[in-house]
PDB file of C-alpha atoms in Angstrom:
ATOM      1  CA  ALA B 194      34.251  24.869  36.437  1.00 52.00           C
ATOM      2  CA  VAL B 195      31.291  27.175  36.793  1.00 47.00           C
ATOM      3  CA  VAL B 196      29.560  28.115  33.531  1.00 47.00           C
ATOM      4  CA  SER B 197      27.152  31.009  33.547  1.00 56.00           C
ATOM      5  CA  THR B 198      23.738  30.528  31.995  1.00 58.00           C
ATOM      6  CA  GLN B 199      24.403  33.601  29.889  1.00 63.00           C
ATOM      7  CA  SER B 200      27.501  32.092  28.264  1.00 63.00           C
ATOM      8  CA  THR B 201      25.738  28.742  27.881  1.00 80.00           C
ATOM      9  CA  GLY B 202      22.846  30.483  26.133  1.00 80.00           C
ATOM     10  CA  ALA B 203      25.233  32.274  23.787  1.00 85.00           C
ATOM     11  CA  GLN B 204      26.947  28.972  22.969  1.00 89.00           C
ATOM     12  CA  GLN B 205      23.599  27.279  22.337  1.00 89.00           C
ATOM     13  CA  LYS B 206      22.544  30.055  19.978  1.00 89.00           C
ATOM     14  CA  GLU B 207      25.864  29.932  18.129  1.00 90.00           C
ATOM     15  CA  ASN B 208      25.715  26.143  17.796  1.00 91.00           C
ATOM     16  CA  PHE B 209      22.085  26.249  16.720  1.00 93.00           C
ATOM     17  CA  GLU B 210      22.766  28.839  14.032  1.00 92.00           C
ATOM     18  CA  ARG B 211      25.825  26.967  12.785  1.00 93.00           C
ATOM     19  CA  GLY B 212      24.034  23.616  12.658  1.00 94.00           C
ATOM     20  CA  PHE B 213      20.549  24.555  11.518  1.00 96.00           C
ATOM     21  CA  TRP B 214      20.807  27.635   9.296  1.00 97.00           C
ATOM     22  CA  ALA B 215      20.350  26.614   5.631  1.00 97.00           C
ATOM     23  CA  GLY B 216      20.757  30.015   3.947  1.00 97.00           C
ATOM     24  CA  THR B 217      17.048  30.834   3.500  1.00 98.00           C
ATOM     25  CA  HIS B 218      15.453  28.866   6.342  1.00 98.00           C
ATOM     26  CA  TYR B 219      16.232  26.670   9.307  1.00 98.00           C
ATOM     27  CA  LYS B 220      16.804  22.979   8.691  1.00 96.00           C
ATOM     28  CA  ASP B 221      14.238  20.490   9.827  1.00 93.00           C
ATOM     29  CA  THR B 222      16.869  18.135  11.238  1.00 94.00           C
ATOM     30  CA  PHE B 223      20.626  18.107  11.744  1.00 92.00           C
ATOM     31  CA  GLY B 224      23.108  15.260  11.410  1.00 93.00           C
ATOM     32  CA  GLY B 225      20.754  12.798   9.769  1.00 93.00           C
ATOM     33  CA  HIS B 226      21.771  10.129   7.283  1.00 95.00           C
ATOM     34  CA  ASP B 227      21.086  12.424   4.300  1.00 94.00           C
ATOM     35  CA  SER B 228      22.039  16.111   4.446  1.00 93.00           C
ATOM     36  CA  ARG B 229      19.536  16.906   1.666  1.00 94.00           C
ATOM     37  CA  LEU B 230      16.727  15.634   3.885  1.00 94.00           C
ATOM     38  CA  ASP B 231      18.102  17.617   6.845  1.00 95.00           C
ATOM     39  CA  ALA B 232      17.836  20.841   4.859  1.00 96.00           C
ATOM     40  CA  GLN B 233      14.318  20.354   3.523  1.00 97.00           C
ATOM     41  CA  LEU B 234      12.053  23.368   3.887  1.00 98.00           C
ATOM     42  CA  ARG B 235       9.346  22.468   6.410  1.00 98.00           C
ATOM     43  CA  PRO B 236       7.088  24.461   8.769  1.00 98.00           C
ATOM     44  CA  ASN B 237       8.437  22.841  11.960  1.00 97.00           C
ATOM     45  CA  GLN B 238      10.954  25.666  12.325  1.00 98.00           C
ATOM     46  CA  CYS B 239       8.055  27.960  13.284  1.00 98.00           C
ATOM     47  CA  ILE B 240       7.386  25.843  16.362  1.00 98.00           C
ATOM     48  CA  ALA B 241      10.974  26.353  17.499  1.00 97.00           C
ATOM     49  CA  MET B 242      10.702  30.088  16.785  1.00 97.00           C
ATOM     50  CA  VAL B 243       7.763  30.278  19.203  1.00 98.00           C
ATOM     51  CA  VAL B 244       8.977  27.999  21.991  1.00 97.00           C
ATOM     52  CA  ALA B 245      12.696  28.916  21.904  1.00 95.00           C
ATOM     53  CA  PRO B 246      12.953  32.427  20.392  1.00 94.00           C
ATOM     54  CA  GLU B 247      16.299  33.033  22.107  1.00 92.00           C
ATOM     55  CA  LEU B 248      17.980  30.660  19.610  1.00 94.00           C
ATOM     56  CA  PHE B 249      17.192  32.834  16.585  1.00 94.00           C
ATOM     57  CA  SER B 250      18.977  35.934  15.315  1.00 85.00           C
ATOM     58  CA  GLY B 251      16.910  38.809  13.962  1.00 89.00           C
ATOM     59  CA  GLU B 252      18.317  38.964  10.434  1.00 94.00           C
ATOM     60  CA  LYS B 253      18.189  35.223   9.773  1.00 97.00           C
ATOM     61  CA  LEU B 254      14.810  34.952  11.448  1.00 97.00           C
ATOM     62  CA  ALA B 255      13.430  37.627   9.106  1.00 97.00           C
ATOM     63  CA  ILE B 256      14.751  35.713   6.092  1.00 98.00           C
ATOM     64  CA  ALA B 257      13.320  32.419   7.367  1.00 98.00           C
ATOM     65  CA  LEU B 258       9.891  33.935   8.065  1.00 98.00           C
ATOM     66  CA  HIS B 259       9.834  35.400   4.564  1.00 98.00           C
ATOM     67  CA  THR B 260      10.766  32.032   3.055  1.00 98.00           C
ATOM     68  CA  VAL B 261       8.155  30.190   5.092  1.00 98.00           C
ATOM     69  CA  GLY B 262       5.508  32.762   4.247  1.00 98.00           C
ATOM     70  CA  THR B 263       6.173  32.735   0.511  1.00 98.00           C
ATOM     71  CA  GLN B 264       6.973  29.037   0.027  1.00 98.00           C
ATOM     72  CA  LEU B 265       4.890  27.159   2.592  1.00 98.00           C
ATOM     73  CA  ALA B 266       1.803  29.221   3.459  1.00 98.00           C
ATOM     74  CA  GLY B 267      -1.401  28.070   1.819  1.00 98.00           C
ATOM     75  CA  PRO B 268      -4.911  29.439   2.183  1.00 98.00           C
ATOM     76  CA  LEU B 269      -5.633  27.501   5.414  1.00 98.00           C
ATOM     77  CA  GLY B 270      -2.455  25.686   6.378  1.00 98.00           C
ATOM     78  CA  MET B 271       1.233  25.285   5.763  1.00 98.00           C
ATOM     79  CA  ARG B 272       2.757  22.956   3.183  1.00 98.00           C
ATOM     80  CA  THR B 273       4.582  20.198   5.009  1.00 98.00           C
ATOM     81  CA  LEU B 274       7.385  20.352   2.448  1.00 98.00           C
ATOM     82  CA  GLY B 275       8.625  23.090   0.142  1.00 98.00           C
ATOM     83  CA  PRO B 276       7.110  22.912  -3.361  1.00 98.00           C
ATOM     84  CA  GLU B 277      10.539  23.002  -5.031  1.00 97.00           C
ATOM     85  CA  ASP B 278      11.633  19.817  -3.265  1.00 97.00           C
ATOM     86  CA  PRO B 279      11.803  16.707  -5.475  1.00 97.00           C
ATOM     87  CA  ASP B 280       9.898  14.793  -2.761  1.00 97.00           C
ATOM     88  CA  TYR B 281       6.961  17.249  -2.791  1.00 98.00           C
ATOM     89  CA  ARG B 282       3.684  15.347  -3.159  1.00 97.00           C
ATOM     90  CA  PRO B 283       0.807  17.695  -2.177  1.00 97.00           C
ATOM     91  CA  PHE B 284      -2.174  15.390  -2.714  1.00 97.00           C
ATOM     92  CA  TYR B 285      -2.870  13.122   0.242  1.00 96.00           C
ATOM     93  CA  ASP B 286      -4.940   9.981  -0.279  1.00 93.00           C
ATOM     94  CA  ASN B 287      -4.683   7.457   2.535  1.00 90.00           C
ATOM     95  CA  GLY B 288      -6.870   5.060   0.529  1.00 91.00           C
ATOM     96  CA  ASN B 289      -4.376   4.875  -2.335  1.00 91.00           C
ATOM     97  CA  ASP B 290      -3.443   1.197  -2.625  1.00 93.00           C
ATOM     98  CA  GLY B 291      -1.161   1.791  -5.592  1.00 92.00           C
ATOM     99  CA  THR B 292       2.497   0.863  -5.954  1.00 93.00           C
ATOM    100  CA  ASP B 293       4.027   4.367  -6.037  1.00 91.00           C
ATOM    101  CA  ARG B 294       6.127   4.400  -2.870  1.00 89.00           C
ATOM    102  CA  ALA B 295       5.946   8.207  -2.735  1.00 91.00           C
ATOM    103  CA  THR B 296       2.167   8.324  -2.290  1.00 91.00           C
ATOM    104  CA  ALA B 297       0.699   4.849  -1.683  1.00 91.00           C
ATOM    105  CA  HIS B 298      -1.026   4.214   1.647  1.00 90.00           C
ATOM    106  CA  GLY B 299      -0.757   7.872   2.646  1.00 90.00           C
ATOM    107  CA  PHE B 300       3.047   7.836   2.684  1.00 92.00           C
ATOM    108  CA  ASN B 301       3.161  11.477   1.570  1.00 94.00           C
ATOM    109  CA  TYR B 302       1.365  12.780   4.686  1.00 95.00           C
ATOM    110  CA  HIS B 303       4.516  14.780   5.549  1.00 95.00           C
ATOM    111  CA  GLN B 304       5.508  15.524   1.954  1.00 96.00           C
ATOM    112  CA  GLY B 305       3.379  18.493   0.929  1.00 96.00           C
ATOM    113  CA  PRO B 306      -0.235  18.421   2.121  1.00 98.00           C
ATOM    114  CA  GLU B 307      -1.062  21.582   4.030  1.00 98.00           C
ATOM    115  CA  TRP B 308      -1.519  21.166   7.786  1.00 98.00           C
ATOM    116  CA  VAL B 309      -3.799  23.792   9.288  1.00 98.00           C
ATOM    117  CA  TRP B 310      -2.376  23.707  12.837  1.00 98.00           C
ATOM    118  CA  CYS B 311       1.042  24.821  11.570  1.00 98.00           C
ATOM    119  CA  MET B 312      -0.438  28.144  10.414  1.00 98.00           C
ATOM    120  CA  GLY B 313      -0.931  29.119  14.052  1.00 98.00           C
ATOM    121  CA  TYR B 314       2.770  28.708  14.806  1.00 98.00           C
ATOM    122  CA  TYR B 315       3.777  30.630  11.683  1.00 98.00           C
ATOM    123  CA  LEU B 316       1.530  33.550  12.642  1.00 98.00           C
ATOM    124  CA  ARG B 317       2.746  33.463  16.250  1.00 98.00           C
ATOM    125  CA  ALA B 318       6.386  33.488  15.124  1.00 98.00           C
ATOM    126  CA  LYS B 319       5.754  36.390  12.745  1.00 98.00           C
ATOM    127  CA  LEU B 320       3.910  38.381  15.414  1.00 98.00           C
ATOM    128  CA  ALA B 321       6.658  37.747  17.989  1.00 97.00           C
ATOM    129  CA  PHE B 322       9.287  38.901  15.482  1.00 97.00           C
ATOM    130  CA  GLU B 323       7.379  42.153  14.891  1.00 96.00           C
ATOM    131  CA  ARG B 324       7.044  42.795  18.616  1.00 95.00           C
ATOM    132  CA  GLN B 325      10.643  41.899  19.506  1.00 93.00           C
ATOM    133  CA  ASN B 326      12.005  44.177  16.792  1.00 94.00           C
ATOM    134  CA  GLY B 327       9.807  47.170  17.535  1.00 94.00           C
ATOM    135  CA  LEU B 328       7.918  46.840  14.249  1.00 95.00           C
ATOM    136  CA  ALA B 329       4.313  47.818  13.825  1.00 95.00           C
ATOM    137  CA  VAL B 330       2.046  44.805  14.211  1.00 96.00           C
ATOM    138  CA  ASN B 331       0.618  44.089  10.770  1.00 95.00           C
ATOM    139  CA  THR B 332      -2.949  43.554  11.963  1.00 95.00           C
ATOM    140  CA  LYS B 333      -4.345  43.923   8.437  1.00 96.00           C
ATOM    141  CA  PHE B 334      -2.189  41.002   7.223  1.00 97.00           C
ATOM    142  CA  TYR B 335      -3.323  38.779  10.090  1.00 98.00           C
ATOM    143  CA  HIS B 336      -6.998  39.538   9.515  1.00 96.00           C
ATOM    144  CA  GLN B 337      -6.598  38.822   5.785  1.00 97.00           C
ATOM    145  CA  VAL B 338      -5.047  35.433   6.546  1.00 98.00           C
ATOM    146  CA  LEU B 339      -7.736  34.564   9.086  1.00 98.00           C
ATOM    147  CA  ALA B 340     -10.593  35.625   6.781  1.00 98.00           C
ATOM    148  CA  THR B 341     -10.171  32.327   4.911  1.00 97.00           C
ATOM    149  CA  HIS B 342     -10.403  30.399   8.177  1.00 98.00           C
ATOM    150  CA  ARG B 343     -13.520  32.293   9.259  1.00 98.00           C
ATOM    151  CA  GLU B 344     -15.208  31.539   5.943  1.00 97.00           C
ATOM    152  CA  TYR B 345     -14.282  27.860   6.190  1.00 97.00           C
ATOM    153  CA  ILE B 346     -15.723  27.630   9.716  1.00 97.00           C
ATOM    154  CA  ARG B 347     -18.974  29.276   8.562  1.00 97.00           C
ATOM    155  CA  GLU B 348     -19.357  26.732   5.743  1.00 96.00           C
ATOM    156  CA  ASN B 349     -18.190  23.644   7.651  1.00 95.00           C
ATOM    157  CA  PRO B 350     -21.166  21.703   9.102  1.00 95.00           C
ATOM    158  CA  PHE B 351     -18.986  20.926  12.150  1.00 95.00           C
ATOM    159  CA  ARG B 352     -18.061  24.634  12.542  1.00 95.00           C
ATOM    160  CA  GLY B 353     -14.373  23.829  12.745  1.00 97.00           C
ATOM    161  CA  LEU B 354     -11.179  23.651  10.732  1.00 98.00           C
ATOM    162  CA  PRO B 355      -9.837  20.543   9.008  1.00 98.00           C
ATOM    163  CA  GLU B 356      -6.741  18.556   9.848  1.00 97.00           C
ATOM    164  CA  LEU B 357      -5.190  19.306   6.457  1.00 97.00           C
ATOM    165  CA  THR B 358      -5.882  20.290   2.876  1.00 98.00           C
ATOM    166  CA  ASN B 359      -4.268  19.335  -0.388  1.00 98.00           C
ATOM    167  CA  ARG B 360      -2.266  21.797  -2.508  1.00 98.00           C
ATOM    168  CA  ASP B 361      -3.431  25.408  -2.319  1.00 97.00           C
ATOM    169  CA  GLY B 362      -6.216  24.600   0.145  1.00 97.00           C
ATOM    170  CA  ALA B 363      -7.970  22.005  -2.039  1.00 97.00           C
ATOM    171  CA  PHE B 364     -10.343  19.637  -0.270  1.00 96.00           C
ATOM    172  CA  CYS B 365      -8.745  16.453   1.059  1.00 96.00           C
ATOM    173  CA  ALA B 366     -11.094  13.503   1.512  1.00 94.00           C
ATOM    174  CA  GLY B 367      -8.563  11.778   3.800  1.00 93.00           C
ATOM    175  CA  SER B 368      -8.490  14.666   6.246  1.00 96.00           C
ATOM    176  CA  CYS B 369     -10.444  14.809   9.457  1.00 95.00           C
ATOM    177  CA  PRO B 370     -13.136  17.444   8.696  1.00 95.00           C
ATOM    178  CA  THR B 371     -12.586  19.264  11.961  1.00 96.00           C
ATOM    179  CA  GLN B 372      -9.669  18.887  14.304  1.00 96.00           C
ATOM    180  CA  ALA B 373      -9.111  20.551  17.674  1.00 96.00           C
ATOM    181  CA  TRP B 374      -5.462  21.475  17.255  1.00 95.00           C
ATOM    182  CA  SER B 375      -6.141  23.205  13.943  1.00 98.00           C
ATOM    183  CA  SER B 376      -8.479  25.602  15.742  1.00 97.00           C
ATOM    184  CA  GLY B 377      -6.472  25.571  18.979  1.00 97.00           C
ATOM    185  CA  CYS B 378      -3.222  26.748  17.404  1.00 98.00           C
ATOM    186  CA  LEU B 379      -5.015  29.647  15.730  1.00 98.00           C
ATOM    187  CA  LEU B 380      -6.721  30.515  19.007  1.00 98.00           C
ATOM    188  CA  GLU B 381      -3.268  30.678  20.635  1.00 98.00           C
ATOM    189  CA  PHE B 382      -2.243  33.136  17.937  1.00 98.00           C
ATOM    190  CA  LEU B 383      -5.365  35.232  18.507  1.00 98.00           C
ATOM    191  CA  GLU B 384      -4.567  35.376  22.221  1.00 98.00           C
ATOM    192  CA  ASP B 385      -1.006  36.517  21.419  1.00 97.00           C
ATOM    193  CA  LEU B 386      -2.449  39.170  19.111  1.00 97.00           C
ATOM    194  CA  ARG B 387      -4.933  40.317  21.770  1.00 96.00           C
ATOM    195  CA  LEU B 388      -2.110  40.734  24.278  1.00 95.00           C
ATOM    196  CA  THR B 389      -0.264  43.098  21.903  1.00 91.00           C
ATOM    197  CA  GLN B 390      -3.137  45.577  21.898  1.00 82.00           C
TER     198      GLN B 390
END
């Protein structure tokens, strides 16, 4: 039987929404061994919003972007796990040789520290949503967010952005002091923003 790409796309979107929508955000995974872990609030959904926007519906996308913006966005990066999650551990210390399984030996790298590169995908997803829905591009918001990054770059002896920060943008000694993809993902956003003008 011949299946049109249009009907296949509609089926993919329907299946994606049914499997990944968690009520306020999109799940990080689907069909894992623990449904609570599947539904954790993480910034990875913003990557999917940018690379596969056709999978997302406008109303749910708006809700998810609001949730991500209010729950995950920090001053420089995005929390790698929602702060309400019982597994949230926002202070990364790779040199911790303790016995706490939640944080020892840097185990909590994905459990709350704020990754700077993810901010670029969040901003790109938000900008794309504004454009696709005929909304005014909130340039003031974007410049306010990026003001913190500009200040950090001015003060950083390497003139770059870090790999990650601890909770609310606090310094993280275990982070690389400047990392290419942190700057690169924000540069991609700036190029998207430039193309809207």
